[in-house]
């Protein structure tokens, strides 16, 4: 489906153990943003890590209603520079899960089988979503993508960044806004400002456009605090 040869996939390091991920979120103050006691976060990570198949490679995430993208983005760091949301996306927290995304109704959840979607580089979001669905994969939400980079900063690299098309904004009439959120690295041009060059960036692209340097982050599934499927 791509107009050109997709970018080659990079080998990503494994995510830290869930216990270490919990401590990272506590260190950053995410538990306070979410109103989740530190011990609850630690307890969920411990229980999930002890459950068969719930640790190695799994990502710990907070529900977007508890920790919105606008609060998480500034916690990102690259070369000592904080993350930011582009100026023309002041409605970033209104981007909600697609109807097809099954999100556990709990403050905390896990994502398993993460993939940055490098093989879909130069696909449009409109092309990628049905392909992911056909593979029984679920696109990441914007906040989940931010959590991934918080835990594994090297997942965001030049020429290998990603979109999070599980989050979309609905217009008053119900139609989807044409913007699709993504995470990439600022070049420090335009309204970003030169001081933000190389900083992690939350932005958007049109749903019908292709970009050779953007894949489509997805997961095999999500598990809530009951650790069910």
mmCIF file of C-alpha atoms in Angstrom, residues 65-229:
data_model
loop_
_atom_site.group_PDB
_atom_site.id
_atom_site.type_symbol
_atom_site.label_atom_id
_atom_site.label_comp_id
_atom_site.label_asym_id
_atom_site.label_seq_id
_atom_site.Cartn_x
_atom_site.Cartn_y
_atom_site.Cartn_z
ATOM 1 C CA UNK A 65 -9.055 10.685 31.792
ATOM 2 C CA UNK A 66 -6.686 10.602 34.779
ATOM 3 C CA UNK A 67 -3.478 11.783 33.084
ATOM 4 C CA UNK A 68 -4.174 13.782 29.896
ATOM 5 C CA UNK A 69 -1.680 14.389 27.115
ATOM 6 C CA UNK A 70 -1.235 18.069 28.011
ATOM 7 C CA UNK A 71 0.045 17.066 31.471
ATOM 8 C CA UNK A 72 2.239 14.188 30.259
ATOM 9 C CA UNK A 73 3.942 15.803 27.255
ATOM 10 C CA UNK A 74 6.099 18.246 29.303
ATOM 11 C CA UNK A 75 7.515 15.269 31.237
ATOM 12 C CA UNK A 76 9.191 13.920 28.102
ATOM 13 C CA UNK A 77 12.909 14.620 27.747
ATOM 14 C CA UNK A 78 15.416 14.372 24.918
ATOM 15 C CA UNK A 79 18.893 15.840 25.152
ATOM 16 C CA UNK A 80 17.732 17.604 28.294
ATOM 17 C CA UNK A 81 14.893 19.369 26.486
ATOM 18 C CA UNK A 82 11.284 18.935 27.678
ATOM 19 C CA UNK A 83 8.504 17.723 25.453
ATOM 20 C CA UNK A 84 5.737 20.000 24.231
ATOM 21 C CA UNK A 85 2.436 20.113 22.365
ATOM 22 C CA UNK A 86 2.318 22.106 19.129
ATOM 23 C CA UNK A 87 0.645 25.492 19.444
ATOM 24 C CA UNK A 88 -2.184 24.664 17.040
ATOM 25 C CA UNK A 89 -3.278 21.662 19.094
ATOM 26 C CA UNK A 90 -4.611 23.392 22.196
ATOM 27 C CA UNK A 91 -7.521 20.935 22.112
ATOM 28 C CA UNK A 92 -5.173 17.952 22.520
ATOM 29 C CA UNK A 93 -7.018 16.612 25.580
ATOM 30 C CA UNK A 94 -10.260 16.360 23.603
ATOM 31 C CA UNK A 95 -8.774 13.623 21.420
ATOM 32 C CA UNK A 96 -10.524 10.511 22.730
ATOM 33 C CA UNK A 97 -10.324 6.758 22.001
ATOM 34 C CA UNK A 98 -11.916 5.577 18.786
ATOM 35 C CA UNK A 99 -15.113 3.584 19.206
ATOM 36 C CA UNK A 100 -13.187 0.498 18.088
ATOM 37 C CA UNK A 101 -10.575 0.879 20.847
ATOM 38 C CA UNK A 102 -11.481 -1.147 23.929
ATOM 39 C CA UNK A 103 -9.991 0.700 26.894
ATOM 40 C CA UNK A 104 -10.200 -0.880 30.374
ATOM 41 C CA UNK A 105 -12.394 1.159 32.709
ATOM 42 C CA UNK A 106 -9.702 1.306 35.390
ATOM 43 C CA UNK A 107 -7.155 3.969 36.392
ATOM 44 C CA UNK A 108 -4.264 1.743 35.303
ATOM 45 C CA UNK A 109 -3.788 -0.755 32.507
ATOM 46 C CA UNK A 110 -1.136 -2.675 30.594
ATOM 47 C CA UNK A 111 -0.383 -2.807 26.896
ATOM 48 C CA UNK A 112 1.200 -5.940 25.498
ATOM 49 C CA UNK A 113 2.951 -6.684 22.230
ATOM 50 C CA UNK A 114 3.971 -3.102 21.391
ATOM 51 C CA UNK A 115 5.115 -2.268 17.882
ATOM 52 C CA UNK A 116 6.210 1.107 16.515
ATOM 53 C CA UNK A 117 4.829 0.275 13.091
ATOM 54 C CA UNK A 118 7.948 1.075 11.080
ATOM 55 C CA UNK A 119 6.803 -1.221 8.288
ATOM 56 C CA UNK A 120 3.827 1.082 7.732
ATOM 57 C CA UNK A 121 5.998 4.166 7.266
ATOM 58 C CA UNK A 122 4.683 6.177 4.316
ATOM 59 C CA UNK A 123 1.151 4.874 4.813
ATOM 60 C CA UNK A 124 -1.647 7.277 5.648
ATOM 61 C CA UNK A 125 -3.675 6.892 8.862
ATOM 62 C CA UNK A 126 -6.685 6.083 6.698
ATOM 63 C CA UNK A 127 -4.730 3.175 5.208
ATOM 64 C CA UNK A 128 -3.084 2.004 8.409
ATOM 65 C CA UNK A 129 -6.139 1.681 10.660
ATOM 66 C CA UNK A 130 -7.951 -1.039 8.660
ATOM 67 C CA UNK A 131 -4.668 -2.888 8.200
ATOM 68 C CA UNK A 132 -4.053 -2.938 11.955
ATOM 69 C CA UNK A 133 -7.620 -4.073 12.552
ATOM 70 C CA UNK A 134 -7.198 -6.898 10.048
ATOM 71 C CA UNK A 135 -4.127 -8.020 12.012
ATOM 72 C CA UNK A 136 -6.140 -7.971 15.281
ATOM 73 C CA UNK A 137 -3.954 -5.176 16.607
ATOM 74 C CA UNK A 138 -5.118 -2.031 18.392
ATOM 75 C CA UNK A 139 -3.689 1.423 17.654
ATOM 76 C CA UNK A 140 -2.121 3.236 20.587
ATOM 77 C CA UNK A 141 -3.766 6.247 22.162
ATOM 78 C CA UNK A 142 -1.753 9.449 22.280
ATOM 79 C CA UNK A 143 -1.301 9.183 26.050
ATOM 80 C CA UNK A 144 -0.156 5.564 25.685
ATOM 81 C CA UNK A 145 2.421 6.659 23.138
ATOM 82 C CA UNK A 146 3.680 9.294 25.571
ATOM 83 C CA UNK A 147 3.906 6.660 28.323
ATOM 84 C CA UNK A 148 5.977 4.502 25.978
ATOM 85 C CA UNK A 149 8.475 7.294 25.336
ATOM 86 C CA UNK A 150 8.589 8.172 29.042
ATOM 87 C CA UNK A 151 9.678 4.613 29.800
ATOM 88 C CA UNK A 152 11.782 4.015 26.710
ATOM 89 C CA UNK A 153 13.019 7.354 25.284
ATOM 90 C CA UNK A 154 14.938 5.665 22.467
ATOM 91 C CA UNK A 155 11.667 4.539 20.897
ATOM 92 C CA UNK A 156 11.524 8.072 19.481
ATOM 93 C CA UNK A 157 14.360 8.551 17.009
ATOM 94 C CA UNK A 158 14.853 10.595 13.893
ATOM 95 C CA UNK A 159 13.317 8.977 10.811
ATOM 96 C CA UNK A 160 11.563 6.443 13.095
ATOM 97 C CA UNK A 161 8.802 8.264 14.940
ATOM 98 C CA UNK A 162 5.159 7.248 15.168
ATOM 99 C CA UNK A 163 1.507 8.158 15.023
ATOM 100 C CA UNK A 164 -1.073 7.270 17.688
ATOM 101 C CA UNK A 165 -4.243 6.976 15.662
ATOM 102 C CA UNK A 166 -6.261 5.336 18.438
ATOM 103 C CA UNK A 167 -6.994 8.894 19.615
ATOM 104 C CA UNK A 168 -9.229 11.080 17.447
ATOM 105 C CA UNK A 169 -11.278 14.217 17.909
ATOM 106 C CA UNK A 170 -14.974 14.202 17.028
ATOM 107 C CA UNK A 171 -16.652 17.303 15.648
ATOM 108 C CA UNK A 172 -20.002 18.451 17.105
ATOM 109 C CA UNK A 173 -21.863 16.564 14.366
ATOM 110 C CA UNK A 174 -20.057 13.321 15.133
ATOM 111 C CA UNK A 175 -17.635 13.235 12.202
ATOM 112 C CA UNK A 176 -13.958 12.709 12.914
ATOM 113 C CA UNK A 177 -11.648 15.706 12.795
ATOM 114 C CA UNK A 178 -9.085 15.141 10.022
ATOM 115 C CA UNK A 179 -6.141 15.584 12.398
ATOM 116 C CA UNK A 180 -4.384 12.478 13.714
ATOM 117 C CA UNK A 181 -1.939 12.785 16.653
ATOM 118 C CA UNK A 182 1.691 11.772 16.491
ATOM 119 C CA UNK A 183 4.951 11.908 18.421
ATOM 120 C CA UNK A 184 8.151 13.041 16.764
ATOM 121 C CA UNK A 185 11.281 15.167 17.240
ATOM 122 C CA UNK A 186 11.193 18.890 16.604
ATOM 123 C CA UNK A 187 13.507 20.459 14.047
ATOM 124 C CA UNK A 188 13.206 23.780 15.851
ATOM 125 C CA UNK A 189 11.593 25.486 12.879
ATOM 126 C CA UNK A 190 8.526 27.702 12.584
ATOM 127 C CA UNK A 191 6.437 28.168 15.688
ATOM 128 C CA UNK A 192 8.352 25.461 17.571
ATOM 129 C CA UNK A 193 11.245 27.882 18.052
ATOM 130 C CA UNK A 194 14.961 27.165 17.652
ATOM 131 C CA UNK A 195 15.311 26.493 21.370
ATOM 132 C CA UNK A 196 13.104 23.428 20.914
ATOM 133 C CA UNK A 197 15.244 21.750 18.277
ATOM 134 C CA UNK A 198 15.593 18.029 19.140
ATOM 135 C CA UNK A 199 12.840 18.195 21.792
ATOM 136 C CA UNK A 200 10.087 15.528 21.853
ATOM 137 C CA UNK A 201 6.984 16.903 20.160
ATOM 138 C CA UNK A 202 3.271 16.073 20.244
ATOM 139 C CA UNK A 203 1.738 17.129 16.971
ATOM 140 C CA UNK A 204 -0.682 16.028 14.295
ATOM 141 C CA UNK A 205 -0.917 15.048 10.633
ATOM 142 C CA UNK A 206 -3.843 14.861 8.234
ATOM 143 C CA UNK A 207 -5.620 11.500 8.123
ATOM 144 C CA UNK A 208 -5.050 11.153 4.379
ATOM 145 C CA UNK A 209 -1.378 12.132 4.271
ATOM 146 C CA UNK A 210 1.711 9.913 4.183
ATOM 147 C CA UNK A 211 5.039 10.519 5.896
ATOM 148 C CA UNK A 212 8.120 8.368 5.334
ATOM 149 C CA UNK A 213 9.359 8.944 8.904
ATOM 150 C CA UNK A 214 6.136 8.087 10.768
ATOM 151 C CA UNK A 215 5.040 4.571 11.605
ATOM 152 C CA UNK A 216 1.839 3.589 13.427
ATOM 153 C CA UNK A 217 2.240 2.461 17.025
ATOM 154 C CA UNK A 218 0.014 -0.434 18.047
ATOM 155 C CA UNK A 219 -0.377 -3.152 20.652
ATOM 156 C CA UNK A 220 -1.566 -6.734 20.727
ATOM 157 C CA UNK A 221 -3.977 -5.879 23.543
ATOM 158 C CA UNK A 222 -4.757 -4.132 26.827
ATOM 159 C CA UNK A 223 -5.366 -5.508 30.321
ATOM 160 C CA UNK A 224 -7.055 -3.650 33.154
ATOM 161 C CA UNK A 225 -6.426 -3.869 36.863
ATOM 162 C CA UNK A 226 -8.197 -7.204 37.040
ATOM 163 C CA UNK A 227 -5.438 -8.420 34.648
ATOM 164 C CA UNK A 228 -8.073 -9.936 32.419
ATOM 165 C CA UNK A 229 -7.956 -9.758 28.648
#
